mmCIF file of C-alpha atoms in Angstrom:
data_model
loop_
_atom_site.group_PDB
_atom_site.id
_atom_site.type_symbol
_atom_site.label_atom_id
_atom_site.label_comp_id
_atom_site.label_asym_id
_atom_site.label_seq_id
_atom_site.Cartn_x
_atom_site.Cartn_y
_atom_site.Cartn_z
ATOM 1 C CA MET A 1 -18.476 26.937 -63.489
ATOM 2 C CA ASN A 2 -21.626 25.448 -64.984
ATOM 3 C CA LYS A 3 -20.658 21.801 -64.679
ATOM 4 C CA TYR A 4 -24.331 20.908 -64.217
ATOM 5 C CA LYS A 5 -26.778 19.984 -66.969
ATOM 6 C CA GLU A 6 -29.322 22.439 -65.562
ATOM 7 C CA ILE A 7 -29.593 24.607 -62.447
ATOM 8 C CA PHE A 8 -32.923 25.008 -60.657
ATOM 9 C CA GLY A 9 -33.774 27.787 -58.233
ATOM 10 C CA VAL A 10 -36.456 26.971 -55.649
ATOM 11 C CA ASP A 11 -38.521 29.448 -53.623
ATOM 12 C CA ILE A 12 -40.404 27.410 -51.048
ATOM 13 C CA SER A 13 -43.346 28.373 -48.833
ATOM 14 C CA LYS A 14 -45.871 26.609 -46.622
ATOM 15 C CA ASP A 15 -48.157 25.168 -49.314
ATOM 16 C CA VAL A 16 -46.221 25.330 -52.604
ATOM 17 C CA PHE A 17 -42.742 25.816 -54.003
ATOM 18 C CA ASP A 18 -41.895 27.740 -57.177
ATOM 19 C CA VAL A 19 -39.130 26.403 -59.415
ATOM 20 C CA HIS A 20 -37.141 28.157 -62.139
ATOM 21 C CA GLY A 21 -34.871 26.072 -64.367
ATOM 22 C CA SER A 22 -31.979 27.702 -66.203
ATOM 23 C CA LYS A 23 -33.244 26.044 -69.399
ATOM 24 C CA SER A 24 -36.843 25.004 -68.722
ATOM 25 C CA GLY A 25 -38.197 28.132 -67.007
ATOM 26 C CA HIS A 26 -40.878 28.384 -64.307
ATOM 27 C CA ASP A 27 -43.082 25.750 -62.696
ATOM 28 C CA GLN A 28 -44.885 25.291 -59.393
ATOM 29 C CA PHE A 29 -45.439 22.216 -57.199
ATOM 30 C CA LYS A 30 -47.279 21.415 -53.988
ATOM 31 C CA ASN A 31 -45.132 21.369 -50.864
ATOM 32 C CA ASN A 32 -45.896 17.737 -50.002
ATOM 33 C CA ALA A 33 -44.779 14.221 -50.902
ATOM 34 C CA SER A 34 -46.655 14.144 -54.214
ATOM 35 C CA GLY A 35 -45.237 17.540 -55.189
ATOM 36 C CA PHE A 36 -41.716 16.341 -54.383
ATOM 37 C CA LYS A 37 -42.167 13.293 -56.619
ATOM 38 C CA SER A 38 -43.542 15.409 -59.473
ATOM 39 C CA PHE A 39 -40.555 17.740 -59.238
ATOM 40 C CA LEU A 40 -38.147 14.787 -59.124
ATOM 41 C CA LYS A 41 -39.580 13.413 -62.393
ATOM 42 C CA ARG A 42 -38.821 16.716 -64.100
ATOM 43 C CA LEU A 43 -35.188 16.850 -62.989
ATOM 44 C CA PRO A 44 -32.630 15.751 -65.592
ATOM 45 C CA LYS A 45 -29.523 13.884 -64.458
ATOM 46 C CA GLU A 46 -26.587 15.972 -63.187
ATOM 47 C CA SER A 47 -28.855 18.843 -62.141
ATOM 48 C CA LEU A 48 -28.256 21.246 -59.264
ATOM 49 C CA VAL A 49 -31.161 22.410 -57.083
ATOM 50 C CA VAL A 50 -30.540 25.619 -55.127
ATOM 51 C CA MET A 51 -32.843 26.801 -52.344
ATOM 52 C CA GLU A 52 -32.762 29.200 -49.418
ATOM 53 C CA ALA A 53 -32.552 28.067 -45.806
ATOM 54 C CA THR A 54 -36.122 28.793 -44.688
ATOM 55 C CA GLY A 55 -36.451 26.926 -41.415
ATOM 56 C CA TYR A 56 -38.819 23.977 -41.617
ATOM 57 C CA TYR A 57 -40.003 24.516 -45.182
ATOM 58 C CA HIS A 58 -36.758 23.819 -47.061
ATOM 59 C CA TYR A 59 -35.657 20.905 -44.887
ATOM 60 C CA ARG A 60 -38.106 18.235 -46.114
ATOM 61 C CA LEU A 61 -37.476 18.966 -49.785
ATOM 62 C CA ALA A 62 -33.689 19.105 -49.336
ATOM 63 C CA GLN A 63 -33.654 15.793 -47.464
ATOM 64 C CA PHE A 64 -35.924 14.148 -50.048
ATOM 65 C CA LEU A 65 -33.842 15.250 -53.040
ATOM 66 C CA TYR A 66 -30.555 14.345 -51.354
ATOM 67 C CA LYS A 67 -31.786 10.808 -50.667
ATOM 68 C CA GLN A 68 -32.725 10.548 -54.361
ATOM 69 C CA ASN A 69 -29.085 11.365 -55.288
ATOM 70 C CA ILE A 70 -29.926 14.877 -56.508
ATOM 71 C CA ILE A 71 -27.235 17.522 -55.935
ATOM 72 C CA VAL A 72 -28.684 20.145 -53.581
ATOM 73 C CA SER A 73 -27.412 23.463 -52.255
ATOM 74 C CA VAL A 74 -28.997 25.337 -49.324
ATOM 75 C CA VAL A 75 -27.829 28.970 -49.311
ATOM 76 C CA ASN A 76 -28.096 31.845 -46.855
ATOM 77 C CA PRO A 77 -31.268 33.911 -47.551
ATOM 78 C CA LEU A 78 -29.366 37.136 -46.828
ATOM 79 C CA SER A 79 -26.874 36.362 -49.605
ATOM 80 C CA VAL A 80 -29.726 35.919 -52.094
ATOM 81 C CA LYS A 81 -31.435 39.076 -50.823
ATOM 82 C CA ARG A 82 -28.306 41.128 -51.425
ATOM 83 C CA PHE A 83 -27.905 39.540 -54.853
ATOM 84 C CA ILE A 84 -31.454 40.640 -55.750
ATOM 85 C CA GLN A 85 -30.792 44.151 -54.422
ATOM 86 C CA MET A 86 -27.671 44.435 -56.570
ATOM 87 C CA LYS A 87 -29.815 43.741 -59.634
ATOM 88 C CA LEU A 88 -32.133 46.620 -58.647
ATOM 89 C CA ALA A 89 -35.130 44.359 -59.174
ATOM 90 C CA LYS A 90 -38.486 46.143 -58.887
ATOM 91 C CA ILE A 91 -40.666 43.038 -58.844
ATOM 92 C CA LYS A 92 -40.745 40.608 -55.933
ATOM 93 C CA THR A 93 -42.895 37.511 -56.248
ATOM 94 C CA ASP A 94 -42.335 33.818 -55.548
ATOM 95 C CA LYS A 95 -41.795 33.346 -59.272
ATOM 96 C CA SER A 96 -39.190 36.137 -59.512
ATOM 97 C CA ASP A 97 -37.447 34.909 -56.352
ATOM 98 C CA ALA A 98 -37.095 31.403 -57.802
ATOM 99 C CA LYS A 99 -35.519 32.906 -60.911
ATOM 100 C CA ALA A 100 -33.150 35.026 -58.810
ATOM 101 C CA ILE A 101 -32.073 31.952 -56.784
ATOM 102 C CA CYS A 102 -31.428 30.106 -60.059
ATOM 103 C CA GLU A 103 -29.265 32.989 -61.338
ATOM 104 C CA TYR A 104 -27.454 33.128 -57.987
ATOM 105 C CA GLY A 105 -26.605 29.429 -58.358
ATOM 106 C CA GLN A 106 -25.333 30.001 -61.908
ATOM 107 C CA ILE A 107 -22.978 32.821 -60.919
ATOM 108 C CA ASN A 108 -21.720 31.692 -57.498
ATOM 109 C CA GLU A 109 -19.893 28.617 -56.244
ATOM 110 C CA VAL A 110 -22.597 27.419 -53.867
ATOM 111 C CA PRO A 111 -22.058 24.981 -50.950
ATOM 112 C CA LEU A 112 -23.401 21.472 -51.420
ATOM 113 C CA TYR A 113 -25.954 20.087 -48.992
ATOM 114 C CA THR A 114 -25.330 16.985 -46.898
ATOM 115 C CA ALA A 115 -28.330 15.241 -45.359
ATOM 116 C CA LEU A 116 -28.540 14.934 -41.599
ATOM 117 C CA THR A 117 -28.617 11.618 -39.800
ATOM 118 C CA ASN A 118 -31.779 10.727 -37.871
ATOM 119 C CA VAL A 119 -30.025 11.606 -34.607
ATOM 120 C CA GLN A 120 -28.843 15.001 -35.918
ATOM 121 C CA SER A 121 -32.293 15.765 -37.275
ATOM 122 C CA GLU A 122 -33.985 14.961 -33.972
ATOM 123 C CA CYS A 123 -31.402 17.010 -32.064
ATOM 124 C CA LEU A 124 -32.092 20.083 -34.205
ATOM 125 C CA GLN A 125 -35.826 19.676 -33.667
ATOM 126 C CA LEU A 126 -35.269 19.376 -29.924
ATOM 127 C CA PHE A 127 -33.134 22.535 -29.894
ATOM 128 C CA ARG A 128 -35.868 24.466 -31.714
ATOM 129 C CA LEU A 129 -38.450 23.173 -29.225
ATOM 130 C CA MET A 130 -36.240 24.046 -26.270
ATOM 131 C CA ASP A 131 -35.630 27.534 -27.654
ATOM 132 C CA SER A 132 -39.399 28.032 -27.991
ATOM 133 C CA CYS A 133 -39.995 26.819 -24.422
ATOM 134 C CA ILE A 134 -37.291 29.125 -23.060
ATOM 135 C CA LYS A 135 -38.886 32.134 -24.799
ATOM 136 C CA LYS A 136 -42.288 31.193 -23.362
ATOM 137 C CA ARG A 137 -40.761 30.792 -19.893
ATOM 138 C CA THR A 138 -39.149 34.236 -20.117
ATOM 139 C CA ALA A 139 -42.474 35.758 -21.190
ATOM 140 C CA THR A 140 -44.200 34.002 -18.287
ATOM 141 C CA LYS A 141 -41.618 35.315 -15.811
ATOM 142 C CA ASN A 142 -42.187 38.837 -17.121
ATOM 143 C CA LYS A 143 -45.952 38.436 -16.694
ATOM 144 C CA ILE A 144 -45.489 37.193 -13.109
ATOM 145 C CA HIS A 145 -43.343 40.233 -12.384
ATOM 146 C CA GLY A 146 -45.964 42.472 -13.983
ATOM 147 C CA GLU A 147 -48.705 40.991 -11.780
ATOM 148 C CA GLU A 148 -46.560 41.525 -8.683
ATOM 149 C CA VAL A 149 -45.984 45.169 -9.610
ATOM 150 C CA LEU A 150 -49.765 45.752 -9.676
ATOM 151 C CA GLY A 151 -49.791 45.419 -5.904
ATOM 152 C CA ILE A 152 -53.098 43.522 -5.796
ATOM 153 C CA PRO A 153 -52.581 40.641 -8.265
ATOM 154 C CA SER A 154 -55.383 38.214 -9.077
ATOM 155 C CA LYS A 155 -54.715 35.031 -7.128
ATOM 156 C CA TYR A 156 -56.084 32.919 -9.942
ATOM 157 C CA VAL A 157 -53.898 34.617 -12.582
ATOM 158 C CA TYR A 158 -50.839 34.488 -10.338
ATOM 159 C CA ARG A 159 -51.239 30.775 -9.566
ATOM 160 C CA SER A 160 -51.933 29.964 -13.226
ATOM 161 C CA LEU A 161 -48.732 31.712 -14.308
ATOM 162 C CA LYS A 162 -46.779 29.871 -11.621
ATOM 163 C CA ARG A 163 -48.145 26.539 -12.893
ATOM 164 C CA ILE A 164 -47.188 27.439 -16.476
ATOM 165 C CA LYS A 165 -43.672 28.361 -15.370
ATOM 166 C CA LYS A 166 -43.319 25.089 -13.443
ATOM 167 C CA TYR A 167 -44.544 23.111 -16.474
ATOM 168 C CA LEU A 168 -42.081 24.865 -18.822
ATOM 169 C CA ASN A 169 -39.191 24.227 -16.404
ATOM 170 C CA LYS A 170 -40.078 20.533 -16.431
ATOM 171 C CA GLU A 171 -40.307 20.433 -20.247
ATOM 172 C CA ILE A 172 -36.961 22.201 -20.716
ATOM 173 C CA LEU A 173 -35.274 19.809 -18.296
ATOM 174 C CA GLY A 174 -36.748 16.830 -20.176
ATOM 175 C CA ILE A 175 -35.569 18.178 -23.554
ATOM 176 C CA GLU A 176 -32.051 18.733 -22.218
ATOM 177 C CA LYS A 177 -31.913 15.136 -20.938
ATOM 178 C CA LYS A 178 -33.121 13.770 -24.278
ATOM 179 C CA LEU A 179 -30.566 15.878 -26.169
ATOM 180 C CA LEU A 180 -27.774 14.670 -23.944
ATOM 181 C CA SER A 181 -28.729 11.014 -24.451
ATOM 182 C CA LEU A 182 -28.878 11.431 -28.261
ATOM 183 C CA VAL A 183 -25.513 13.194 -28.572
ATOM 184 C CA LYS A 184 -23.896 10.614 -26.296
ATOM 185 C CA GLN A 185 -24.914 7.908 -28.781
ATOM 186 C CA GLU A 186 -22.558 9.289 -31.447
ATOM 187 C CA GLN A 187 -20.380 12.036 -29.935
ATOM 188 C CA GLN A 188 -19.700 11.219 -26.270
ATOM 189 C CA VAL A 189 -15.931 11.704 -26.632
ATOM 190 C CA GLN A 190 -16.293 15.057 -28.382
ATOM 191 C CA LEU A 191 -18.824 16.246 -25.801
ATOM 192 C CA THR A 192 -16.362 15.478 -22.994
ATOM 193 C CA LEU A 193 -13.550 17.259 -24.851
ATOM 194 C CA LEU A 194 -15.547 20.442 -25.482
ATOM 195 C CA THR A 195 -16.857 20.765 -21.936
ATOM 196 C CA SER A 196 -13.249 20.596 -20.709
ATOM 197 C CA ILE A 197 -12.787 24.148 -22.094
ATOM 198 C CA PRO A 198 -13.315 26.694 -19.285
ATOM 199 C CA GLY A 199 -16.344 28.732 -20.304
ATOM 200 C CA ILE A 200 -18.001 26.188 -22.601
ATOM 201 C CA GLY A 201 -21.101 24.775 -20.938
ATOM 202 C CA LEU A 202 -22.946 21.567 -21.716
ATOM 203 C CA LYS A 203 -25.723 23.300 -23.694
ATOM 204 C CA THR A 204 -23.273 25.170 -25.932
ATOM 205 C CA ALA A 205 -21.164 22.050 -26.470
ATOM 206 C CA LEU A 206 -24.260 20.075 -27.440
ATOM 207 C CA PHE A 207 -25.387 22.714 -29.917
ATOM 208 C CA MET A 208 -21.929 23.075 -31.483
ATOM 209 C CA ILE A 209 -21.692 19.327 -32.076
ATOM 210 C CA VAL A 210 -25.176 19.103 -33.594
ATOM 211 C CA ILE A 211 -25.005 22.017 -36.052
ATOM 212 C CA THR A 212 -21.444 21.270 -37.202
ATOM 213 C CA ASP A 213 -21.944 17.498 -37.635
ATOM 214 C CA GLY A 214 -19.203 16.885 -35.103
ATOM 215 C CA PHE A 215 -16.992 19.612 -36.658
ATOM 216 C CA THR A 216 -16.854 17.824 -40.010
ATOM 217 C CA LYS A 217 -18.460 20.757 -41.895
ATOM 218 C CA PHE A 218 -15.399 22.999 -41.530
ATOM 219 C CA GLU A 219 -11.750 22.760 -42.528
ATOM 220 C CA ASN A 220 -10.518 25.460 -40.144
ATOM 221 C CA SER A 221 -11.666 27.742 -37.328
ATOM 222 C CA LYS A 222 -11.962 30.786 -39.630
ATOM 223 C CA GLN A 223 -14.737 29.065 -41.571
ATOM 224 C CA ARG A 224 -16.416 28.270 -38.273
ATOM 225 C CA CYS A 225 -16.216 31.907 -37.088
ATOM 226 C CA SER A 226 -17.766 33.023 -40.371
ATOM 227 C CA TYR A 227 -20.548 30.463 -39.976
ATOM 228 C CA VAL A 228 -21.376 31.775 -36.505
ATOM 229 C CA GLY A 229 -21.281 35.369 -37.761
ATOM 230 C CA ILE A 230 -18.730 36.914 -35.393
ATOM 231 C CA THR A 231 -16.133 37.892 -37.973
ATOM 232 C CA PRO A 232 -15.564 41.668 -38.190
ATOM 233 C CA THR A 233 -16.715 43.752 -41.145
ATOM 234 C CA ILE A 234 -14.653 46.803 -42.106
ATOM 235 C CA ARG A 235 -16.438 49.983 -43.220
ATOM 236 C CA GLU A 236 -13.959 52.293 -44.930
ATOM 237 C CA SER A 237 -14.062 54.278 -48.155
ATOM 238 C CA GLY A 238 -11.591 56.903 -49.353
ATOM 239 C CA SER A 239 -10.236 59.284 -46.742
ATOM 240 C CA SER A 240 -13.502 60.401 -45.162
ATOM 241 C CA VAL A 241 -15.509 57.260 -44.399
ATOM 242 C CA ARG A 242 -14.240 55.452 -41.322
ATOM 243 C CA GLY A 243 -17.171 53.479 -39.949
ATOM 244 C CA ARG A 244 -17.028 51.438 -36.787
ATOM 245 C CA SER A 245 -16.056 47.805 -37.293
ATOM 246 C CA ARG A 246 -18.907 45.432 -36.544
ATOM 247 C CA ILE A 247 -19.462 41.708 -36.575
ATOM 248 C CA SER A 248 -21.045 40.393 -39.740
ATOM 249 C CA LYS A 249 -24.038 38.640 -38.043
ATOM 250 C CA VAL A 250 -24.412 36.581 -41.228
ATOM 251 C CA GLY A 251 -24.518 33.174 -39.609
ATOM 252 C CA ASN A 252 -26.087 31.033 -36.921
ATOM 253 C CA ARG A 253 -27.689 33.472 -34.474
ATOM 254 C CA LYS A 254 -28.466 30.844 -31.820
ATOM 255 C CA LEU A 255 -24.860 29.670 -31.513
ATOM 256 C CA ARG A 256 -23.615 33.278 -31.626
ATOM 257 C CA ASN A 257 -25.834 34.140 -28.640
ATOM 258 C CA LEU A 258 -24.768 31.039 -26.694
ATOM 259 C CA LEU A 259 -21.078 31.802 -27.215
ATOM 260 C CA PHE A 260 -21.560 35.411 -26.163
ATOM 261 C CA LEU A 261 -23.121 34.220 -22.881
ATOM 262 C CA CYS A 262 -20.224 31.772 -22.419
ATOM 263 C CA SER A 263 -17.723 34.599 -22.877
ATOM 264 C CA PHE A 264 -18.632 36.114 -19.485
ATOM 265 C CA ASN A 265 -17.598 32.957 -17.637
ATOM 266 C CA ALA A 266 -14.599 32.392 -19.930
ATOM 267 C CA CYS A 267 -13.184 35.799 -18.966
ATOM 268 C CA LYS A 268 -12.957 34.579 -15.377
ATOM 269 C CA HIS A 269 -11.710 31.013 -15.783
ATOM 270 C CA ASN A 270 -10.046 30.749 -19.229
ATOM 271 C CA LYS A 271 -6.599 32.381 -19.198
ATOM 272 C CA ALA A 272 -6.346 32.926 -22.974
ATOM 273 C CA CYS A 273 -9.810 34.498 -23.044
ATOM 274 C CA ARG A 274 -9.080 36.641 -20.001
ATOM 275 C CA ASP A 275 -5.866 37.934 -21.587
ATOM 276 C CA ILE A 276 -7.712 38.914 -24.783
ATOM 277 C CA TYR A 277 -10.481 40.636 -22.834
ATOM 278 C CA GLU A 278 -8.084 42.646 -20.672
ATOM 279 C CA ARG A 279 -5.878 43.625 -23.633
ATOM 280 C CA ILE A 280 -8.817 44.996 -25.634
ATOM 281 C CA VAL A 281 -10.404 46.821 -22.671
ATOM 282 C CA ASN A 282 -7.041 48.343 -21.703
ATOM 283 C CA LYS A 283 -6.804 49.812 -25.208
ATOM 284 C CA GLY A 284 -9.980 51.767 -24.491
ATOM 285 C CA LYS A 285 -12.274 49.545 -26.569
ATOM 286 C CA SER A 286 -15.775 48.642 -25.426
ATOM 287 C CA LYS A 287 -16.402 45.653 -23.178
ATOM 288 C CA LYS A 288 -18.876 44.279 -25.721
ATOM 289 C CA LEU A 289 -16.178 44.244 -28.404
ATOM 290 C CA ALA A 290 -13.865 42.439 -25.988
ATOM 291 C CA LEU A 291 -16.533 39.809 -25.258
ATOM 292 C CA ILE A 292 -17.047 39.236 -28.993
ATOM 293 C CA ALA A 293 -13.290 38.641 -29.318
ATOM 294 C CA VAL A 294 -13.548 36.143 -26.446
ATOM 295 C CA SER A 295 -16.393 34.358 -28.276
ATOM 296 C CA ASN A 296 -14.141 34.150 -31.322
ATOM 297 C CA LYS A 297 -11.360 32.675 -29.182
ATOM 298 C CA LEU A 298 -13.724 30.059 -27.733
ATOM 299 C CA ILE A 299 -14.576 28.913 -31.256
ATOM 300 C CA LYS A 300 -10.886 28.561 -32.113
ATOM 301 C CA GLN A 301 -10.235 26.621 -28.920
ATOM 302 C CA SER A 302 -13.194 24.285 -29.476
ATOM 303 C CA PHE A 303 -12.131 23.653 -33.068
ATOM 304 C CA ALA A 304 -8.541 22.913 -32.000
ATOM 305 C CA ILE A 305 -9.642 20.478 -29.289
ATOM 306 C CA ALA A 306 -12.230 18.740 -31.501
ATOM 307 C CA LYS A 307 -9.689 18.208 -34.276
ATOM 308 C CA SER A 308 -6.804 17.150 -32.010
ATOM 309 C CA GLY A 309 -8.867 14.758 -29.892
ATOM 310 C CA LEU A 310 -7.072 15.958 -26.758
ATOM 311 C CA PRO A 311 -8.698 17.564 -23.676
ATOM 312 C CA TYR A 312 -8.149 21.219 -22.790
ATOM 313 C CA ASP A 313 -4.601 22.142 -21.860
ATOM 314 C CA GLU A 314 -3.814 25.818 -21.374
ATOM 315 C CA LYS A 315 -0.434 25.839 -23.164
ATOM 316 C CA TYR A 316 -1.315 23.339 -25.881
ATOM 317 C CA VAL A 317 -4.593 24.987 -26.881
ATOM 318 C CA SER A 318 -3.018 28.467 -26.904
ATOM 319 C CA VAL A 319 -0.636 27.332 -29.650
ATOM 320 C CA LEU A 320 -3.252 25.478 -31.748
ATOM 321 C CA SER A 321 -5.944 28.183 -31.567
ATOM 322 C CA LYS A 322 -3.872 31.137 -32.745
#
């Protein structure tokens, strides 16, 4: 599998990133433009650089290397964590983690990274900002409720919290408008197609388009379900262990949560989703399990519609999304 001249594992943090080469060993660079250039000079041709998805920290380095025609792979941190646990490693440092990521890249067939366009990059940043604003708004609402429960709330505190809530509402609305205008530049047709699915709202459709690069990242809906993290995991061993099946949760948590919220509305207005929900509940299974199955169905429907280029049709989509 080692078709590369050398494989480098990268453990990246706020100020520095540690590198372990399969042949050259350990080194450390500053997590800035000069550090990126120093690392680039060290890389031989036909190298593979493997790093974990660590939010903001990995993104700049991955984008930089990709634009310099370096082969990059961004892997799930949980996969690397389990790989380290399997080795029963007793030492955990940035240096040892870089080595473990390097070994992970040597043993496994890792996915190759594709750089985002400027529009996709800005959309992801806007989604992160919107998510942060929504969390702050929820916290503010809870504080307002807490002040009301006191019975004699401070007028100053109460009015201040109301102003903060009003400001956050305005910011969230502005972010949503900006997101919509950006996605319309490249994916207006796909946005219209996805929102034709009963249960899929504008926010979910926007997010699905952004994180999947317009559905080009996946060959089929099963890969998409795995990416979201709503595929079931089976826990059985011998004749005595029969654990409850659960979803894997190894995937994009934000999209998983959005789809779960969409499933409530889909059960009312989407016939295929309603049929699945009722069938599972009638078997005595939990409503939560049924809603997860509905989320799975929504992914299959969205994938079928995005790939076909045709708007939602109850009979047509039921055949394609099986």
